[in-house]
Coordinates of N, CA and C in Angstrom, one line a residue:
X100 N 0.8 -1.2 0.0 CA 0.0 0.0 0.0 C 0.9 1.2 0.0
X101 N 1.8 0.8 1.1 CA 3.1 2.6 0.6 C 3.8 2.8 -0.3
X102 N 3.8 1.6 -1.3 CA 4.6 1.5 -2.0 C 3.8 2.2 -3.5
X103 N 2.5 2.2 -3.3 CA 1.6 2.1 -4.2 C 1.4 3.6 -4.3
X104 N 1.0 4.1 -3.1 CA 0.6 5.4 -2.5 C 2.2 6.1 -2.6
X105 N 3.2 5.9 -2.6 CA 4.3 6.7 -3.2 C 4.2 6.6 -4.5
X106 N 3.8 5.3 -5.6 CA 3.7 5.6 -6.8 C 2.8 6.6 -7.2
X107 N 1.9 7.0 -6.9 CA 0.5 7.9 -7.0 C 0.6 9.1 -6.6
X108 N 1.7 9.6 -6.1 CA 2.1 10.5 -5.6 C 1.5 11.3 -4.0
X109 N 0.6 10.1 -3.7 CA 0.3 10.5 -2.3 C 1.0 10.9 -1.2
X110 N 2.7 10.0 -1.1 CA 3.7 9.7 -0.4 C 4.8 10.2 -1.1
X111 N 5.2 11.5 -0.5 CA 6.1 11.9 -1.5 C 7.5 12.4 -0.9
X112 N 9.1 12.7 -1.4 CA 9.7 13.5 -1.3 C 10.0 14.9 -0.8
X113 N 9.3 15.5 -1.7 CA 9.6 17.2 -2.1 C 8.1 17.4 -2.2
X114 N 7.3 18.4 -1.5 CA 7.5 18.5 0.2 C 7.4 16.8 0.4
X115 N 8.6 17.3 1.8 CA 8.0 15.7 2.2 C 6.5 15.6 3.0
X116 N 6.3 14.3 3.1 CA 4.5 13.9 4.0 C 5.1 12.9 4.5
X117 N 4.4 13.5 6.1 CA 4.8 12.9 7.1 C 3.2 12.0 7.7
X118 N 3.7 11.0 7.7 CA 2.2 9.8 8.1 C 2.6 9.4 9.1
X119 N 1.3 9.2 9.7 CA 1.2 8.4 11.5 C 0.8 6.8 10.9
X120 N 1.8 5.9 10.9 CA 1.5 4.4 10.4 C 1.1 3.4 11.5
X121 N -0.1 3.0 11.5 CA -0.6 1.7 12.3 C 0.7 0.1 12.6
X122 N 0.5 0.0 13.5 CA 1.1 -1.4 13.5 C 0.9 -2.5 12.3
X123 N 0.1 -2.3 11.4 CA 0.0 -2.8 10.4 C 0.9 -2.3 9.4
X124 N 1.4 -1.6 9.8 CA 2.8 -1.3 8.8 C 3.8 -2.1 9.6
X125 N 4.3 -2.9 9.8 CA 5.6 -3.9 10.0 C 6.7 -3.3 9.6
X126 N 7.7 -3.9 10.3 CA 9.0 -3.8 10.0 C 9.7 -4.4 8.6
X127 N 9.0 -5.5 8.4 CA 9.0 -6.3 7.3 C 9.1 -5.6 6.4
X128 N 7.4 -5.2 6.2 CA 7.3 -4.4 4.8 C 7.9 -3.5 4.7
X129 N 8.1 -2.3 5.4 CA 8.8 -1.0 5.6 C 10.2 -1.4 5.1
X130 N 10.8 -2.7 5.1 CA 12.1 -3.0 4.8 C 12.1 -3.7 3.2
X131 N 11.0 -3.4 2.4 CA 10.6 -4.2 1.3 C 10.2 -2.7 0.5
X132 N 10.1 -2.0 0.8 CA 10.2 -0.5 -0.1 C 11.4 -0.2 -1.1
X133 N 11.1 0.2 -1.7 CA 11.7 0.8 -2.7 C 12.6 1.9 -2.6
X134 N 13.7 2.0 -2.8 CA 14.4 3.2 -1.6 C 14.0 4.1 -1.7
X135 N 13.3 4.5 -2.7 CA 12.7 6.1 -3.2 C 11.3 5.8 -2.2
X136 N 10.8 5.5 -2.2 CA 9.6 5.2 -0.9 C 9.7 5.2 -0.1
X137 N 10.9 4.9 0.3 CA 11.6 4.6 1.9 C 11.6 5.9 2.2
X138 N 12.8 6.6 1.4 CA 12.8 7.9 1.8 C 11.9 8.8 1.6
X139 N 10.6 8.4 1.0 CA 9.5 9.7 1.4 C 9.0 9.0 2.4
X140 N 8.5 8.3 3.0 CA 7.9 7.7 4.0 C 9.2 8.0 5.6
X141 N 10.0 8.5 5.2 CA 11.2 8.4 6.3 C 11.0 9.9 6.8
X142 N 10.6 9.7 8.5 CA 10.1 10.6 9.1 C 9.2 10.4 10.1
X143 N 8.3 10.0 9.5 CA 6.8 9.0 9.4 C 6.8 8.8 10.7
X144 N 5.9 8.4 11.6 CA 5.6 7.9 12.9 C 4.7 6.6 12.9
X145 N 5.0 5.5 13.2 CA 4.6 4.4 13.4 C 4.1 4.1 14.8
X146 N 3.0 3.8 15.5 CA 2.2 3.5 16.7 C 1.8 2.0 16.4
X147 N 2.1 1.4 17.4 CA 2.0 -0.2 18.0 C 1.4 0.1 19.2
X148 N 0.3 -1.1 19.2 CA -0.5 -1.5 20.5 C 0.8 -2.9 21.0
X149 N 1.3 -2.0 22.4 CA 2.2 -3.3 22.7 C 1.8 -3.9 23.8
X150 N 1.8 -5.2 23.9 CA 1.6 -6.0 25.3 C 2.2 -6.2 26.4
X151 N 3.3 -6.7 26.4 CA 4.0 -6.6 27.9 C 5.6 -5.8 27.7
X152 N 5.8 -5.2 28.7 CA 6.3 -4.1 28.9 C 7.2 -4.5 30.2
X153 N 8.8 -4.0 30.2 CA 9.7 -4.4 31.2 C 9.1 -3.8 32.5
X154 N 8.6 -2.4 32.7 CA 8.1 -1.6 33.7 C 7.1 -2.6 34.2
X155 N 6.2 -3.5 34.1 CA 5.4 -4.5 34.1 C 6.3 -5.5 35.2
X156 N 6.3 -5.7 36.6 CA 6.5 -6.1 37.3 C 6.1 -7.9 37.0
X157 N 5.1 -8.1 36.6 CA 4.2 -9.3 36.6 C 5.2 -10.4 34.9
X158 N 5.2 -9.3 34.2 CA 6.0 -9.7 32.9 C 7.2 -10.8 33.3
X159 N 8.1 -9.7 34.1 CA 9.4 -9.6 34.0 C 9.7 -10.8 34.9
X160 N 9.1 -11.3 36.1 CA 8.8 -12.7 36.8 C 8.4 -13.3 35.7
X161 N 7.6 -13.4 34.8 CA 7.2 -14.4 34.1 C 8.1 -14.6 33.2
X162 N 8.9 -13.7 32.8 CA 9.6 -14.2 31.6 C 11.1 -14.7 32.3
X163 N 11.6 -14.2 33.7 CA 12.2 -15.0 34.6 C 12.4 -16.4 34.8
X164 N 10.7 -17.1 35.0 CA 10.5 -18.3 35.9 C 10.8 -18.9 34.3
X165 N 10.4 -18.3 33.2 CA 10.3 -19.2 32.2 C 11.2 -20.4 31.7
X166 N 12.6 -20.0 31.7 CA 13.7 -21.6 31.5 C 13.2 -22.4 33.1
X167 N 12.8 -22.3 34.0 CA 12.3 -23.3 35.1 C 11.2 -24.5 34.8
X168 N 10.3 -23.8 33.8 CA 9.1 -24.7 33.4 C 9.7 -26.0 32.5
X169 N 9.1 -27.2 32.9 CA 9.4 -28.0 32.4 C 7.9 -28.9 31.9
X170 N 8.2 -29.7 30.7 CA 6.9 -30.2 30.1 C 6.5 -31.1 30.7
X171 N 7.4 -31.7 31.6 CA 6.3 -32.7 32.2 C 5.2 -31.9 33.1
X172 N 5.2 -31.0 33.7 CA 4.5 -30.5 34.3 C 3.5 -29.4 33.4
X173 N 3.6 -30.2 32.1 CA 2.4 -29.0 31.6 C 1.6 -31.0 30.5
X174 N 2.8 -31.8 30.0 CA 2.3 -32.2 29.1 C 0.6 -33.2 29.7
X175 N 0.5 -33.7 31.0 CA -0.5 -34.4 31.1 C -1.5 -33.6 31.4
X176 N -1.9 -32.4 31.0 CA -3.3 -31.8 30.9 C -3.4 -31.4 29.3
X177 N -2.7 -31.5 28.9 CA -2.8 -31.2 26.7 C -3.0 -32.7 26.1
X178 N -3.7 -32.6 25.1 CA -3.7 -33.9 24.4 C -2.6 -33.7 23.5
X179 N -2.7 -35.2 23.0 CA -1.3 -35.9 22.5 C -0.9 -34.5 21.6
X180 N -2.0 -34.1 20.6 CA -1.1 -33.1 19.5 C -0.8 -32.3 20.3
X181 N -0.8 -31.4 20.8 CA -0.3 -30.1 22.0 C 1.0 -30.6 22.8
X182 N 1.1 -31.7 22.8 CA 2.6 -32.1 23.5 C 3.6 -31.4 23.4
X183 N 4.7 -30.9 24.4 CA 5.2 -29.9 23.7 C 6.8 -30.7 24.7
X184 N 7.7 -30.1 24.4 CA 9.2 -30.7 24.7 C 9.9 -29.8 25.2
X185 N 11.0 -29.5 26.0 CA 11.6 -28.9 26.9 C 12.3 -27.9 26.4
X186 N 12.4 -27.7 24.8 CA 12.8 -26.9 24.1 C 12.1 -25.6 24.1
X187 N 11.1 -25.6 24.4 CA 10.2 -24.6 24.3 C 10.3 -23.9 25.6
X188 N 11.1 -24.3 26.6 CA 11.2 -23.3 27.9 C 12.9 -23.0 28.0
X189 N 13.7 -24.1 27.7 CA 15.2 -24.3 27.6 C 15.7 -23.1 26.5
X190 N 15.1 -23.3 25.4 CA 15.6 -23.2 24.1 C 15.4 -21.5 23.2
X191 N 14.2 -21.3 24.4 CA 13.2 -19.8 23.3 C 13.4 -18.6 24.4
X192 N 14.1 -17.5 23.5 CA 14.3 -16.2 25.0 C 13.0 -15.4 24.8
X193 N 12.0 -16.1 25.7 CA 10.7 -15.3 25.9 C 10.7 -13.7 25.7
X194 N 11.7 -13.7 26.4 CA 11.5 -11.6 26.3 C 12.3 -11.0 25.1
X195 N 12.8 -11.6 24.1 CA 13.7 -11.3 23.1 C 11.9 -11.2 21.9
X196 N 11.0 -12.3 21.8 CA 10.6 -12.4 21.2 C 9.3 -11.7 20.7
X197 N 8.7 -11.1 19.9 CA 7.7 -10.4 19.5 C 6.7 -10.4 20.1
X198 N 6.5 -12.1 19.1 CA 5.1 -13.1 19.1 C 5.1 -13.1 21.0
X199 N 5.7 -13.4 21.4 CA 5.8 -13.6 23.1 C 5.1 -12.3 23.6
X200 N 6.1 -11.4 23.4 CA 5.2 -9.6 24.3 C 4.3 -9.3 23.9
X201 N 3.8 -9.7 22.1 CA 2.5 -9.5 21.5 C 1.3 -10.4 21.8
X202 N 1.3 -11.3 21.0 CA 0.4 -12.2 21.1 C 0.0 -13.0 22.2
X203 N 1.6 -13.5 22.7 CA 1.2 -14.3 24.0 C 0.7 -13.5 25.2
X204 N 1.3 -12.4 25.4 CA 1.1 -11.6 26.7 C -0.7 -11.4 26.6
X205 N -1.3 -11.0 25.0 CA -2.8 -10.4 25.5 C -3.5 -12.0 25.3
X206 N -3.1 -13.5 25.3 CA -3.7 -14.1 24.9 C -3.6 -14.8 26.4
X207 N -2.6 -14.6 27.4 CA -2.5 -14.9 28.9 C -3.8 -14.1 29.9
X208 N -3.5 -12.9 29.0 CA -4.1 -12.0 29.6 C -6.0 -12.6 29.8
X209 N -5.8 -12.9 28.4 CA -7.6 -13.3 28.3 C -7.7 -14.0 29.0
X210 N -7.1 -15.2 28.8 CA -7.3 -16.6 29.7 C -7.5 -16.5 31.4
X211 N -6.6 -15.3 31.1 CA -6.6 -15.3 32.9 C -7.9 -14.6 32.8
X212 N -8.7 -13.9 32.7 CA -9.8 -12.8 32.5 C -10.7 -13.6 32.7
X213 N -10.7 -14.7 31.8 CA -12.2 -15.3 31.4 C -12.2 -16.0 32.7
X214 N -10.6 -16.8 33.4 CA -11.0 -18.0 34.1 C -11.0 -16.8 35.5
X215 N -10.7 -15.8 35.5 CA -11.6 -15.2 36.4 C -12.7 -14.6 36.8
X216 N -13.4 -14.2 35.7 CA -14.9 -14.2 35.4 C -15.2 -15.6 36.0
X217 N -14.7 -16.6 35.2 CA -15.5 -18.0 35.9 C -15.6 -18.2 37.1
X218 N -14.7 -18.0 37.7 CA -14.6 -17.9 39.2 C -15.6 -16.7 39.6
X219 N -15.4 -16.1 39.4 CA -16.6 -15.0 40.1 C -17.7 -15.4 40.6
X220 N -18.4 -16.0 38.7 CA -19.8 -16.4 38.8 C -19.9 -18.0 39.5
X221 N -19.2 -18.3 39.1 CA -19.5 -20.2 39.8 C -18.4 -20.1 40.6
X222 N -18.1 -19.7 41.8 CA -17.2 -19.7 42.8 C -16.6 -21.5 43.3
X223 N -18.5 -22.0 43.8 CA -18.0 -23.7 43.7 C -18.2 -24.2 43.0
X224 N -18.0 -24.2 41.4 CA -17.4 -24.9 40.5 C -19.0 -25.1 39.5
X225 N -20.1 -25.5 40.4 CA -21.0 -25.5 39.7 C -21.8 -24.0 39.0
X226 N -21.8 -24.4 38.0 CA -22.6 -23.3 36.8 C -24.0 -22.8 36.9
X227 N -24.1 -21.5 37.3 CA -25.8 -21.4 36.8 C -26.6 -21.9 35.5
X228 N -27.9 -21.6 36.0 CA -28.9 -21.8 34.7 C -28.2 -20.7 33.9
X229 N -27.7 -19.3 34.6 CA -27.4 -18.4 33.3 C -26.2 -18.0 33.7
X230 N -25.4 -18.4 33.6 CA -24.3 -18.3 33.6 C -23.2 -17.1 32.6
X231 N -23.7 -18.0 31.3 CA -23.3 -16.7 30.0 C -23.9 -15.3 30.4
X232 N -24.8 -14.9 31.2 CA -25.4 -13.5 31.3 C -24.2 -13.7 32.6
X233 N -24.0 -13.8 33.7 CA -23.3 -13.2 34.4 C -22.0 -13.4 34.3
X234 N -21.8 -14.0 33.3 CA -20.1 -14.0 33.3 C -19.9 -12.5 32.2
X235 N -20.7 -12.3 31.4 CA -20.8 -11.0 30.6 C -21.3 -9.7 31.7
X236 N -22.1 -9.7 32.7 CA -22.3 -8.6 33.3 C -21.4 -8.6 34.2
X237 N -20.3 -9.3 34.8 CA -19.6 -9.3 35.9 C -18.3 -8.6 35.4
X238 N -18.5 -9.1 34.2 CA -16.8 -8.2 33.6 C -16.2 -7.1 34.3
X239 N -17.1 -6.0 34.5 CA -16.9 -5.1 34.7 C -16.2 -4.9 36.4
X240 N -16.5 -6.4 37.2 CA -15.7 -6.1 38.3 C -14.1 -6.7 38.2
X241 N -14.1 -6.8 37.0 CA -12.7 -7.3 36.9 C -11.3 -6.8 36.5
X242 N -10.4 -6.5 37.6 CA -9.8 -5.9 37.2 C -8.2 -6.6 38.2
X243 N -7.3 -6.6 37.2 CA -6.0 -7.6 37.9 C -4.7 -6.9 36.8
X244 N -3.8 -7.1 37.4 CA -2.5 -6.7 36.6 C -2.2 -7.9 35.8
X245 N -2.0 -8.3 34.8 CA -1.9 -9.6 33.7 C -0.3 -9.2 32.9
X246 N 0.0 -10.4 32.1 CA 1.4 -10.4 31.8 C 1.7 -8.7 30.7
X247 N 0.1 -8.0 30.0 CA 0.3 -6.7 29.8 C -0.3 -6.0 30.1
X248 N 0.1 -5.7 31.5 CA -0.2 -4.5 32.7 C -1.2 -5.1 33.1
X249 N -2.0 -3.7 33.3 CA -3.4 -3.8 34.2 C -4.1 -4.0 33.4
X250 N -5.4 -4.9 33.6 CA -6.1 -5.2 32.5 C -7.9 -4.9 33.2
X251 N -8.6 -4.0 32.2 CA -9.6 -3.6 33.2 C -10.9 -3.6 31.8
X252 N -12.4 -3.8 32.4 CA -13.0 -3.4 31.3 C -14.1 -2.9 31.1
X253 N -14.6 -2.1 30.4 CA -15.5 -1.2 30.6 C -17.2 -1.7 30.5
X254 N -17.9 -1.2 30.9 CA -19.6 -2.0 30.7 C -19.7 -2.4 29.2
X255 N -19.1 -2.2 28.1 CA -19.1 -2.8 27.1 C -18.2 -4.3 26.6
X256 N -17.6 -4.6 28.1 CA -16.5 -5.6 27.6 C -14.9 -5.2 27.2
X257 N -15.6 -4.2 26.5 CA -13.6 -3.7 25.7 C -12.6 -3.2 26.9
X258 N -11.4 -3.5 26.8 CA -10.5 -3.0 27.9 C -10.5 -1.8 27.8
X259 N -10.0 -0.7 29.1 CA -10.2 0.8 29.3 C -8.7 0.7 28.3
X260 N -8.7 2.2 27.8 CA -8.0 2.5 26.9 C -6.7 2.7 27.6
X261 N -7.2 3.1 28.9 CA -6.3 3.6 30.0 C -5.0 2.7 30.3
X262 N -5.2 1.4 30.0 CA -4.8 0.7 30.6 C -4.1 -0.2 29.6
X263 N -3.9 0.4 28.5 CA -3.3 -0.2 27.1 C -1.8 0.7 26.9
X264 N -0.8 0.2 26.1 CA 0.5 0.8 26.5 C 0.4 0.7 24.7
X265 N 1.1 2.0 24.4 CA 1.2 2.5 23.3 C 2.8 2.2 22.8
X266 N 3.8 2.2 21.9 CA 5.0 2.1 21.3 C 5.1 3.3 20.3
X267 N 5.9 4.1 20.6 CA 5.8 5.3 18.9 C 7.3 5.1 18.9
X268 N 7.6 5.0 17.4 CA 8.6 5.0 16.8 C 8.7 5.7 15.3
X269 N 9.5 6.2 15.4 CA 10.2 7.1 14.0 C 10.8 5.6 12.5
X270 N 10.0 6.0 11.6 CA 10.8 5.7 10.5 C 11.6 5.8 9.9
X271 N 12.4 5.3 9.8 CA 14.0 5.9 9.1 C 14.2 5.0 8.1
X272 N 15.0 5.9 7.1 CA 15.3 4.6 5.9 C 17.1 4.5 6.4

């Protein structure tokens, strides 16, 4: 698309135009430009929704204890395909990795969210007749620091905005 949008003259040189780029602009592609694109786009401001964050107390233990985890103590609650091997705690520098501070941190995050909603509503274990309605109205008392930050959410479900951590970075060719 920037590549396209410098062809068209949207994205240009002389004056230069300076763009605020979504996380959907990657490092990837930005490194797959054309150098003449590069350098109109170089300036540019780039904003990422990031997940877990060193200042994140809760993170920085987790990504600590991580070479400690071993699969036997995870493999007998996964079925056979989910089996996973000691490489995956030995082998991978959790906090070096993207997919880790991105994807895993807000996908911890849910998990923990939801199995605390569950807890809310069925405290001893058994389920109401409506259960789905109060696990959706309860949301709102839920609020815990998770692997990215504080995680809180508003009577619509969505997390407060408050409580989301931003990344701004400059583009350079």
């Amino acid at each position: 698309v920037l590549e396209e949008a410098y062809q068209r003259g949207v994205i240009r040189s002389m004056p230069q135009s300076l763009w605020i780029l979504s996380d959907a602009a990657r490092t990837q592609y930005l490194e797959d430009l054309s150098e003449k694109a590069m350098r109109a786009v170089s300036g540019s401001m780039r904003v990422t929704a990031t997940g877990a964050d060193e200042s994140n107390a809760v993170w920085r233990k987790f990504v600590e204890r991580w070479p400690s985890f071993e699969a036997k103590d995870f493999n007998p609650h996964l079925p056979d395909y989910w089996q996973v091997n000691n490489t995956l705690f030995k082998g991978f520098d959790f906090n070096s990795s993207a997919i880790a501070r991105e994807t895993a941190a807000f996908t911890f995050d849910a998990v923990a969210a939801a199995a605390l909603l569950a807890c809310a509503v069925a405290p001893n274990g058994s389920l109401p007749m409506n259960f789905g309605e109060e696990f959706i109205r309860t949301k709102e008392n839920i609020d815990f620091v998770g692997l990215s930050g504080r995680v809180i959410f508003d009577k619509n479900g969505d997390r407060l905005i408050s409580s989301a951590h931003y990344m701004l970075a400059n583009v350079l060719r």
